Amino acid sequence: MISVADFNLTLNGKAILQQVSVAIEAGEVFVILGPNGAGKSSLLKVLAGEFEAYKPAVQFHQRPLSSYAPRELAQLRAVMPQAVHLDFPFLAEEVVSMAIPYVGKAEVNRRVDEALALFDVRHLAQRNYLTLSGGEQQRVQLARVLAQILTAAKQAEQTGGLPPLLLLDECTSSLDLAHQQQVFKVLRRLARAVKMAVVAVLHDLNLASHYADRALLLSEGKIVQQGPIHQVLTQSTIEAVYQTPVEIIERPDRYPVIVPL
Amino acid sequence: MRLIKCAPCGLSVLAVVVLLMAVVSMTIGAIQIGWLDVVLALFGLSDNAQWNWVVQEIRLPRVILGILVGAGLAVAGAAMQGLFRNPLADPGLVGVSTGAALAAVSVIVLGSTYLAGWTAMTGYYAVPIAAFLGGLTITWLIYQIATKDGRTDVALMLLAGIAINAIAGAATGVLTYYSTDEALRSLTFWTMGSLASATWTDVLVSGIPILLAIGLLPYFALTLNAFLMGERVSEHIGFNVKLAKRAIIVLTALSVGAAVAVSGVIGFVGLVAPHLVRLLLGPDHRWVLPGSALMGAILVILSDSIARIIVAPAELPIGLVMAAIGGPFFLALLLQRRNRVGF
């Protein structure tokens, strides 16, 4: 669905990513892992097309990213950055509706409602976004990015249109335990149901172990390991990359748990 | 939070208030004319020929100029606040108005010597176009200084504004003191503003660019809404951010330049008006932009009326009255942001 091959990213003379090749498929939850400063967010930004000069190198649905018109791209893929700063007192539902400026009012209301409900923030629809807690704001932002591609998702399911893509940078960093699980359950369900692809930068290895299909482990801008999640999350690899001892607890019929020692 | 739920109704109410205040404002002056006579005189129907003349040639251009200047400054303030993603941006505070004033004064003082080529080229519009270019330069400069990676550093923005205000203010002062040019109005005019010498020519010169800005800026209302969450976010939502940014900077400068060229520097309109509108109608730019234009008109007509009444038969500079209202308002805003639960 989206891919780069043998990709190098250099910013201000510094090599940020080196020889990165990755191909994300429709219907999967793909996580990007690695220590701080490994280049995870940069890779996500490359896929999001934030570096103008590198857009031709990114293939999205068999076309270079640079060949898409802004609106065409917006309907097929949404991006949630690590942090969103908003200084104006919009209602939560208005924040979500900003993602879909080109559809009619009734359709906006329906989609906003659906997106808010998916992330358990429907009851906050009429609240001032600035008065919400960090976790609530994050869930409203998740609803916003999902609302943006909801139509493409429905079309992909019903008429076999191009499935959409979600790019998420640490989208659960402010969430409590239950909501972290709930968010990834929703994301995985959508990935399966409508063949949507989810690419998430994550720090929590256990969330990755629980919900991801495949993973890419980065260190200092290079790929250390890539593949099915449980082939990536091995004790030796984690210890080498994160420079800290861990134990992996294998459990029958459950995802393995990673415990730092 | 949001006093009026139905935004179009709110805009209509504001429009009616503008009209009412315009009529009331035209009753005030050296000769007291009742509001009914003002309305009659507007159409030349008053029995008193002097009243007809006073209303049509002196008071009407003044009040229309006030409406235009107020609307122009306020809509520019609202758009700048969106562009800078911060409710404290104001053409006066960040130096755009003083930059425009400096350019205008330069053309008037140096128009027959160093800048003779410029005046020959632009003719009648030499001053307003210079003011526009001055405003454009400063807006662009402040944006470059204060914005990095799609985020605005508010402290940098305001501090850069202080520096630019000081530099442009000093240069304007020097030019006015050394000039003997009769075309140049007093330093007070350029630093504190006035509508006292309003003519129909002023209305025409400033009206076109200001109405252009008021007419075109709302096309970018949805982009500005998304812009409040960051440049990247609005790009990912599918807006043409580069185009919108350039257009907003140009239209803002156009509006401020035109207002400054005919009325000098009137501060705080661009800060107070959008703020009151957000309290009334919420922060959505589809309502904030037209609402600010109307609210700005109300504020300027009100200040101009107060400026004429308070020391009659003399007049205060209108900028003084606006500063007396806007200064405390600005402080209150800062205090509120200290406590930081919405506004």
Coordinates of N, CA and C in Angstrom, one line a residue, chain A residues 7-219:
Chain A
F7 N 15.9 3.8 1.1 CA 15.6 5.2 1.3 C 16.6 5.8 2.3
N8 N 17.1 7.0 1.9 CA 18.0 7.7 2.7 C 17.4 9.1 3.0
L9 N 17.4 9.6 4.2 CA 16.9 10.9 4.6 C 18.1 11.7 5.2
T10 N 18.4 12.8 4.6 CA 19.5 13.6 5.2 C 18.9 15.0 5.4
L11 N 19.0 15.5 6.7 CA 18.6 16.8 7.0 C 19.7 17.7 7.6
N12 N 20.0 18.8 7.0 CA 21.1 19.7 7.4 C 22.4 18.9 7.5
G13 N 22.6 18.1 6.5 CA 23.9 17.4 6.5 C 24.0 16.2 7.4
K14 N 22.9 15.9 8.1 CA 22.9 14.8 9.1 C 22.1 13.7 8.5
A15 N 22.7 12.5 8.5 CA 21.9 11.3 8.0 C 20.9 10.9 9.1
I16 N 19.6 11.0 8.8 CA 18.6 10.7 9.7 C 18.1 9.2 9.5
L17 N 17.9 8.9 8.2 CA 17.6 7.5 7.9 C 18.5 7.0 6.8
Q18 N 18.9 5.7 7.0 CA 19.9 5.1 6.0 C 19.4 3.8 5.5
Q19 N 19.3 3.7 4.2 CA 18.9 2.4 3.5 C 17.7 1.8 4.1
V20 N 16.6 2.5 4.3 CA 15.4 2.0 4.9 C 14.5 1.5 3.7
S21 N 14.1 0.2 3.8 CA 13.1 -0.3 2.9 C 12.0 -0.8 3.7
V22 N 10.8 -0.4 3.4 CA 9.6 -0.9 4.1 C 8.4 -0.9 3.2
A23 N 7.6 -1.9 3.2 CA 6.4 -2.0 2.4 C 5.2 -2.4 3.3
I24 N 4.3 -1.5 3.5 CA 3.2 -1.7 4.4 C 2.0 -2.2 3.6
E25 N 1.3 -3.3 4.1 CA 0.2 -3.9 3.3 C -1.1 -3.4 3.8
A26 N -2.1 -3.5 3.0 CA -3.5 -3.1 3.4 C -3.9 -4.1 4.4
G27 N -4.7 -3.7 5.4 CA -5.3 -4.6 6.4 C -4.4 -4.9 7.6
E28 N -3.2 -4.3 7.7 CA -2.3 -4.7 8.8 C -2.1 -3.6 9.7
V29 N -1.7 -3.9 11.0 CA -1.3 -3.0 11.9 C 0.2 -3.1 12.0
F30 N 0.9 -2.0 11.6 CA 2.3 -2.0 11.5 C 2.9 -1.0 12.5
V31 N 3.9 -1.5 13.3 CA 4.4 -0.5 14.3 C 5.9 -0.3 14.0
I32 N 6.3 1.0 14.3 CA 7.7 1.4 14.1 C 8.2 1.5 15.5
L33 N 9.2 0.7 15.9 CA 9.8 0.7 17.2 C 11.2 1.2 17.2
G34 N 11.7 1.5 18.4 CA 13.1 1.9 18.5 C 13.3 2.9 19.6
P35 N 14.6 3.1 20.1 CA 14.8 4.0 21.2 C 14.7 5.5 20.7
N36 N 14.7 6.4 21.7 CA 14.6 7.8 21.3 C 15.7 8.2 20.3
G37 N 15.2 9.0 19.3 CA 16.2 9.5 18.4 C 16.6 8.5 17.3
A38 N 15.9 7.4 17.2 CA 16.3 6.4 16.3 C 15.8 6.8 14.8
G39 N 14.9 7.7 14.7 CA 14.4 8.1 13.4 C 12.9 7.6 13.2
K40 N 12.2 7.2 14.2 CA 10.9 6.7 14.1 C 9.9 7.7 13.5
S41 N 9.9 8.9 14.2 CA 9.0 10.0 13.8 C 9.4 10.5 12.4
S42 N 10.7 10.5 12.1 CA 11.1 11.0 10.8 C 10.6 10.0 9.7
L43 N 10.7 8.7 9.9 CA 10.2 7.8 9.0 C 8.7 8.0 8.7
L44 N 7.9 8.2 9.8 CA 6.5 8.4 9.7 C 6.2 9.7 8.9
K45 N 7.1 10.7 9.1 CA 6.9 12.0 8.4 C 7.2 11.8 6.9
V46 N 8.2 11.0 6.6 CA 8.5 10.7 5.2 C 7.3 10.0 4.6
L47 N 6.7 9.1 5.2 CA 5.5 8.4 4.7 C 4.3 9.3 4.6
A48 N 4.3 10.4 5.5 CA 3.2 11.3 5.4 C 3.4 12.4 4.4
G49 N 4.6 12.4 3.8 CA 4.9 13.4 2.7 C 5.3 14.8 3.3
E50 N 5.8 14.8 4.5 CA 6.1 16.1 5.1 C 7.4 16.7 4.5
F51 N 8.3 15.8 3.9 CA 9.5 16.4 3.3 C 9.3 16.4 1.8
E52 N 9.0 17.7 1.3 CA 8.7 17.9 -0.1 C 9.6 17.2 -1.0
A53 N 10.9 17.3 -0.8 CA 11.9 16.8 -1.7 C 11.9 15.2 -1.8
Y54 N 11.4 14.6 -0.8 CA 11.4 13.1 -0.7 C 10.1 12.5 -1.1
K55 N 9.1 13.3 -1.5 CA 7.8 12.8 -1.8 C 7.8 11.8 -3.0
P56 N 8.6 12.1 -4.1 CA 8.6 11.2 -5.2 C 9.1 9.8 -4.8
A57 N 9.8 9.7 -3.8 CA 10.4 8.4 -3.4 C 9.4 7.5 -2.7
V58 N 8.3 8.0 -2.3 CA 7.3 7.3 -1.5 C 6.2 6.8 -2.5
Q59 N 6.0 5.5 -2.5 CA 5.0 4.9 -3.3 C 3.7 4.6 -2.5
F60 N 2.6 5.2 -2.9 CA 1.3 5.0 -2.2 C 0.3 4.6 -3.2
H61 N -0.2 3.3 -3.0 CA -1.1 2.7 -4.0 C -0.5 2.8 -5.4
Q62 N 0.7 2.3 -5.5 CA 1.4 2.2 -6.8 C 1.6 3.5 -7.5
R63 N 1.6 4.7 -6.7 CA 1.9 6.0 -7.4 C 2.8 6.7 -6.4
P64 N 3.7 7.5 -7.0 CA 4.5 8.4 -6.1 C 3.6 9.4 -5.4
L65 N 4.0 9.6 -4.1 CA 3.2 10.5 -3.2 C 3.0 11.9 -3.9
S66 N 4.1 12.3 -4.6 CA 4.1 13.6 -5.2 C 3.0 13.8 -6.3
S67 N 2.5 12.7 -6.8 CA 1.5 12.8 -7.9 C 0.1 13.0 -7.4
Y68 N -0.1 13.0 -6.1 CA -1.4 13.2 -5.5 C -1.8 14.6 -5.3
A69 N -3.0 15.0 -5.7 CA -3.5 16.3 -5.3 C -3.7 16.3 -3.8
P70 N -3.6 17.5 -3.1 CA -3.7 17.5 -1.6 C -5.0 16.9 -1.1
R71 N -6.1 17.2 -1.8 CA -7.4 16.7 -1.3 C -7.6 15.2 -1.6
E72 N -7.1 14.8 -2.7 CA -7.2 13.3 -3.1 C -6.4 12.5 -2.0
L73 N -5.3 13.0 -1.6 CA -4.5 12.3 -0.6 C -5.1 12.4 0.7
A74 N -5.7 13.5 1.1 CA -6.4 13.7 2.4 C -7.5 12.7 2.6
Q75 N -8.2 12.3 1.5 CA -9.3 11.4 1.7 C -8.8 9.9 1.8
L76 N -7.6 9.7 1.5 CA -7.0 8.3 1.5 C -6.1 8.1 2.7
R77 N -5.6 9.2 3.3 CA -4.7 8.9 4.4 C -4.7 10.1 5.4
A78 N -4.7 9.8 6.7 CA -4.7 10.8 7.7 C -3.5 10.6 8.6
V79 N -3.1 11.7 9.2 CA -1.8 11.7 10.0 C -2.1 12.3 11.4
M80 N -1.7 11.6 12.4 CA -1.8 12.2 13.7 C -0.4 12.5 14.3
P81 N 0.0 13.8 14.4 CA 1.3 14.1 14.9 C 1.4 13.8 16.4
Q82 N 2.7 13.8 16.9 CA 2.9 13.5 18.3 C 2.1 14.4 19.2
A83 N 2.1 15.7 18.9 CA 1.4 16.7 19.7 C 0.7 17.7 18.8
V84 N -0.5 18.1 19.2 CA -1.2 19.1 18.5 C -1.5 20.3 19.5
H85 N -1.1 21.5 19.2 CA -1.3 22.6 20.0 C -2.4 23.4 19.5
L86 N -3.5 23.6 20.3 CA -4.6 24.4 19.9 C -4.9 25.4 21.0
D87 N -4.9 26.7 20.6 CA -5.0 27.7 21.6 C -6.4 28.4 21.6
F88 N -7.3 27.8 20.9 CA -8.6 28.5 20.7 C -9.8 27.6 21.2
P89 N -10.8 28.1 21.8 CA -11.8 27.3 22.5 C -12.8 26.7 21.6
F90 N -12.4 25.8 20.7 CA -13.4 25.0 19.9 C -14.0 23.9 20.7
L91 N -15.2 23.5 20.3 CA -15.8 22.3 20.9 C -15.2 21.1 20.4
A92 N -15.2 20.0 21.1 CA -14.5 18.8 20.7 C -15.1 18.3 19.3
E93 N -16.4 18.4 19.1 CA -17.0 18.0 17.8 C -16.5 18.9 16.7
E94 N -16.3 20.2 17.0 CA -15.8 21.1 16.0 C -14.3 20.7 15.5
V95 N -13.5 20.3 16.5 CA -12.2 19.9 16.2 C -12.2 18.7 15.3
V96 N -13.1 17.7 15.5 CA -13.2 16.6 14.7 C -13.7 17.0 13.3
S97 N -14.7 17.9 13.2 CA -15.3 18.3 11.9 C -14.3 19.0 11.1
M98 N -13.2 19.6 11.7 CA -12.2 20.3 10.9 C -11.5 19.3 9.8
A99 N -11.6 18.0 10.1 CA -10.9 17.1 9.3 C -11.7 16.9 8.0
I100 N -12.9 17.2 7.9 CA -13.7 17.0 6.7 C -14.4 18.2 6.2
P101 N -13.6 19.2 5.8 CA -14.2 20.5 5.4 C -15.0 20.5 4.1
Y102 N -14.8 19.4 3.3 CA -15.4 19.4 2.0 C -16.7 18.5 1.8
V103 N -17.3 18.1 2.9 CA -18.5 17.4 2.8 C -19.7 18.2 3.4
G104 N -20.9 17.7 3.1 CA -22.1 18.5 3.6 C -22.3 18.4 5.1
K105 N -23.2 19.2 5.6 CA -23.3 19.4 7.0 C -23.9 18.1 7.7
A106 N -24.9 17.5 7.1 CA -25.5 16.3 7.6 C -24.5 15.2 7.7
E107 N -23.7 15.0 6.6 CA -22.7 14.0 6.5 C -21.6 14.2 7.6
V108 N -21.2 15.5 7.7 CA -20.2 15.9 8.8 C -20.7 15.4 10.1
N109 N -21.9 15.8 10.5 CA -22.5 15.4 11.8 C -22.4 13.9 12.0
R110 N -22.8 13.1 11.0 CA -22.9 11.7 11.1 C -21.5 11.1 11.3
R111 N -20.5 11.6 10.5 CA -19.2 11.1 10.6 C -18.5 11.5 11.9
V112 N -18.7 12.7 12.3 CA -18.1 13.2 13.6 C -18.6 12.3 14.8
D113 N -19.9 12.1 14.7 CA -20.6 11.3 15.8 C -20.0 9.9 15.8
E114 N -19.9 9.3 14.7 CA -19.3 7.9 14.6 C -17.9 7.9 15.1
A115 N -17.1 8.8 14.6 CA -15.7 8.8 15.0 C -15.5 9.0 16.5
L116 N -16.3 10.0 17.1 CA -16.2 10.2 18.5 C -16.6 9.0 19.3
A117 N -17.7 8.3 18.8 CA -18.1 7.1 19.5 C -17.1 6.0 19.5
L118 N -16.4 5.9 18.4 CA -15.4 4.8 18.3 C -14.3 4.9 19.4
F119 N -13.9 6.2 19.7 CA -12.9 6.4 20.7 C -13.4 6.8 22.0
D120 N -14.7 6.5 22.3 CA -15.3 6.7 23.6 C -15.2 8.1 24.1
V121 N -15.4 9.1 23.2 CA -15.5 10.5 23.6 C -16.7 11.2 23.1
R122 N -17.7 10.4 22.8 CA -19.0 11.0 22.3 C -19.6 11.9 23.3
H123 N -19.5 11.6 24.6 CA -20.0 12.4 25.6 C -19.3 13.7 25.8
L124 N -18.2 13.9 25.2 CA -17.4 15.1 25.3 C -17.7 16.1 24.1
A125 N -18.6 15.7 23.2 CA -18.7 16.4 21.9 C -18.9 17.9 22.1
Q126 N -19.7 18.2 23.1 CA -20.1 19.7 23.3 C -19.1 20.4 24.3
R127 N -18.1 19.7 24.7 CA -17.1 20.3 25.6 C -16.1 21.2 24.9
N128 N -15.6 22.2 25.6 CA -14.5 23.0 25.1 C -13.3 22.2 25.1
Y129 N -12.7 22.0 23.9 CA -11.5 21.2 23.8 C -10.4 21.6 24.8
L130 N -10.2 22.9 25.1 CA -9.2 23.3 25.9 C -9.3 22.9 27.4
T131 N -10.6 22.5 27.8 CA -10.8 22.1 29.1 C -10.7 20.6 29.3
L132 N -10.4 19.9 28.2 CA -10.3 18.4 28.3 C -8.9 18.0 28.9
S133 N -8.9 16.8 29.4 CA -7.6 16.3 29.9 C -6.7 15.9 28.7
G134 N -5.4 15.7 29.0 CA -4.5 15.3 27.9 C -5.0 14.1 27.2
G135 N -5.4 13.1 27.9 CA -5.9 11.8 27.3 C -7.2 12.0 26.5
E136 N -8.1 12.9 27.0 CA -9.3 13.1 26.3 C -9.0 13.9 25.0
Q137 N -8.1 14.8 25.1 CA -7.7 15.5 23.9 C -7.1 14.6 22.8
Q138 N -6.3 13.6 23.3 CA -5.7 12.7 22.4 C -6.7 11.8 21.7
R139 N -7.7 11.4 22.5 CA -8.8 10.6 21.9 C -9.6 11.4 20.9
V140 N -9.8 12.7 21.2 CA -10.5 13.6 20.2 C -9.7 13.7 18.9
Q141 N -8.4 13.8 19.1 CA -7.5 13.9 17.9 C -7.6 12.6 17.1
L142 N -7.6 11.5 17.8 CA -7.8 10.2 17.1 C -9.1 10.2 16.3
A143 N -10.1 10.7 16.9 CA -11.4 10.7 16.2 C -11.3 11.6 15.0
R144 N -10.6 12.7 15.1 CA -10.4 13.6 14.0 C -9.7 12.9 12.8
V145 N -8.6 12.2 13.1 CA -7.9 11.6 11.9 C -8.7 10.5 11.4
L146 N -9.5 9.8 12.2 CA -10.3 8.7 11.7 C -11.4 9.2 10.8
A147 N -12.1 10.3 11.3 CA -13.2 10.9 10.6 C -12.7 11.3 9.2
Q148 N -11.5 11.7 9.0 CA -11.0 12.2 7.7 C -11.0 11.0 6.7
I149 N -10.8 9.8 7.1 CA -10.7 8.7 6.1 C -11.9 7.7 6.2
L150 N -12.9 8.1 7.0 CA -14.0 7.2 7.2 C -14.8 6.9 5.9
T151 N -14.9 7.9 5.0 CA -15.6 7.6 3.8 C -14.9 6.6 2.9
A152 N -13.6 6.8 2.8 CA -12.7 5.9 2.0 C -12.8 4.5 2.6
A153 N -12.8 4.5 3.9 CA -12.9 3.2 4.6 C -14.2 2.4 4.2
K154 N -15.3 3.2 4.3 CA -16.6 2.6 3.9 C -16.6 2.1 2.5
Q155 N -16.1 3.0 1.6 CA -16.1 2.6 0.2 C -15.2 1.4 -0.1
A156 N -14.1 1.3 0.6 CA -13.2 0.2 0.4 C -14.0 -1.1 0.8
E157 N -14.8 -1.0 1.9 CA -15.5 -2.2 2.4 C -16.6 -2.6 1.4
Q158 N -17.4 -1.6 1.0 CA -18.6 -1.9 0.2 C -18.3 -2.1 -1.3
T159 N -17.5 -1.2 -1.9 CA -17.4 -1.3 -3.4 C -16.0 -1.6 -3.8
G160 N -15.1 -1.9 -2.8 CA -13.7 -2.3 -3.2 C -12.9 -1.1 -3.7
G161 N -13.1 0.1 -3.2 CA -12.2 1.2 -3.5 C -10.9 1.1 -2.9
L162 N -10.0 2.0 -3.1 CA -8.7 1.9 -2.5 C -8.8 2.1 -0.9
P163 N -8.2 1.1 -0.2 CA -8.3 1.2 1.3 C -7.4 2.4 1.8
P164 N -7.9 3.0 2.9 CA -7.1 4.2 3.4 C -6.0 3.8 4.4
L165 N -5.2 4.8 4.7 CA -4.1 4.6 5.6 C -4.1 5.6 6.7
L166 N -3.7 5.1 7.9 CA -3.6 5.9 9.1 C -2.2 6.0 9.6
L167 N -1.6 7.2 9.8 CA -0.3 7.3 10.3 C -0.3 7.9 11.6
L168 N 0.1 7.2 12.7 CA -0.1 7.7 14.1 C 1.3 7.8 14.8
D169 N 1.6 8.9 15.3 CA 2.8 9.1 16.1 C 2.6 9.1 17.6
E170 N 2.9 8.0 18.2 CA 2.6 7.9 19.7 C 1.2 8.4 20.1
C171 N 0.3 7.7 19.5 CA -1.1 8.2 19.6 C -1.7 7.8 21.0
T172 N -1.0 7.0 21.7 CA -1.6 6.6 23.0 C -0.8 7.0 24.2
S173 N 0.1 8.0 24.0 CA 1.1 8.4 25.0 C 0.4 9.0 26.3
S174 N -0.7 9.6 26.1 CA -1.4 10.2 27.3 C -2.6 9.4 27.8
L175 N -2.7 8.2 27.2 CA -4.0 7.4 27.6 C -3.7 6.5 28.8
D176 N -4.8 6.2 29.5 CA -4.7 5.3 30.6 C -4.7 3.9 30.0
L177 N -4.4 2.9 30.9 CA -4.3 1.5 30.5 C -5.5 1.0 29.7
A178 N -6.7 1.3 30.2 CA -7.9 0.7 29.5 C -8.0 1.4 28.1
H179 N -7.8 2.7 28.0 CA -8.0 3.4 26.8 C -7.0 3.0 25.7
Q180 N -5.7 2.7 26.2 CA -4.7 2.3 25.3 C -5.1 1.0 24.6
Q181 N -5.7 0.1 25.4 CA -6.1 -1.2 24.8 C -7.3 -1.0 23.9
Q182 N -8.2 -0.1 24.4 CA -9.4 0.1 23.6 C -9.1 0.7 22.2
V183 N -8.2 1.7 22.2 CA -7.8 2.4 21.0 C -7.2 1.4 20.0
F184 N -6.3 0.6 20.5 CA -5.7 -0.4 19.5 C -6.6 -1.5 19.1
K185 N -7.6 -1.8 20.0 CA -8.6 -2.8 19.6 C -9.4 -2.3 18.4
V186 N -9.8 -1.0 18.5 CA -10.6 -0.3 17.5 C -9.8 -0.3 16.2
L187 N -8.5 0.1 16.3 CA -7.7 0.2 15.1 C -7.5 -1.1 14.4
R188 N -7.2 -2.2 15.2 CA -7.0 -3.5 14.6 C -8.3 -4.0 14.0
R189 N -9.4 -3.7 14.6 CA -10.7 -4.2 14.1 C -11.0 -3.5 12.7
L190 N -10.7 -2.2 12.7 CA -10.9 -1.4 11.4 C -9.9 -1.9 10.3
A191 N -8.7 -2.2 10.7 CA -7.7 -2.7 9.8 C -8.2 -4.0 9.1
R192 N -8.7 -4.9 10.0 CA -9.3 -6.2 9.5 C -10.5 -6.0 8.6
A193 N -11.4 -5.1 9.1 CA -12.8 -5.0 8.5 C -12.7 -4.3 7.1
V194 N -12.0 -3.2 7.1 CA -12.0 -2.5 5.8 C -10.7 -2.4 5.1
K195 N -9.8 -3.3 5.5 CA -8.5 -3.4 4.8 C -7.7 -2.1 5.0
M196 N -8.0 -1.3 6.0 CA -7.2 -0.1 6.3 C -5.9 -0.5 6.8
A197 N -4.8 0.3 6.5 CA -3.5 0.0 7.1 C -3.3 1.0 8.2
V198 N -2.7 0.5 9.3 CA -2.4 1.4 10.4 C -0.9 1.4 10.6
V199 N -0.2 2.5 10.6 CA 1.2 2.6 10.9 C 1.4 3.4 12.1
A200 N 1.9 2.8 13.2 CA 2.0 3.5 14.4 C 3.4 3.5 15.0
V201 N 3.9 4.7 15.4 CA 5.1 4.8 16.1 C 4.8 4.5 17.6
L202 N 5.5 3.6 18.2 CA 5.1 3.2 19.6 C 6.3 3.0 20.5
H203 N 6.1 3.3 21.7 CA 7.2 3.0 22.7 C 6.9 1.8 23.5
D204 N 5.6 1.5 23.7 CA 5.2 0.5 24.6 C 5.3 -0.9 23.8
L205 N 6.3 -1.6 24.2 CA 6.5 -2.9 23.5 C 5.4 -3.9 23.7
N206 N 4.8 -3.8 24.9 CA 3.7 -4.8 25.1 C 2.4 -4.5 24.3
L207 N 2.2 -3.2 24.1 CA 1.1 -2.9 23.2 C 1.4 -3.4 21.8
A208 N 2.6 -3.2 21.4 CA 3.0 -3.7 20.1 C 2.9 -5.2 20.0
S209 N 3.4 -5.9 21.1 CA 3.3 -7.3 21.1 C 1.8 -7.8 21.0
H210 N 0.9 -7.1 21.6 CA -0.5 -7.5 21.7 C -1.2 -7.2 20.4
Y211 N -1.0 -6.1 19.8 CA -1.8 -5.7 18.6 C -1.2 -5.6 17.3
A212 N 0.1 -5.6 17.2 CA 0.7 -5.4 15.9 C 0.8 -6.7 15.1
D213 N 0.7 -6.6 13.8 CA 1.0 -7.7 12.9 C 2.5 -7.8 12.6
R214 N 3.0 -6.7 12.2 CA 4.4 -6.6 11.8 C 5.0 -5.4 12.4
A215 N 6.4 -5.4 12.5 CA 7.1 -4.3 13.1 C 8.4 -4.1 12.4
L216 N 8.8 -2.8 12.6 CA 10.1 -2.4 12.1 C 10.9 -1.8 13.3
L217 N 12.1 -2.3 13.5 CA 12.8 -1.8 14.7 C 14.0 -1.0 14.2
L218 N 14.0 0.3 14.6 CA 15.0 1.2 14.1 C 16.0 1.5 15.2
S219 N 17.3 1.7 14.8 CA 18.3 2.2 15.7 C 19.3 3.1 15.0

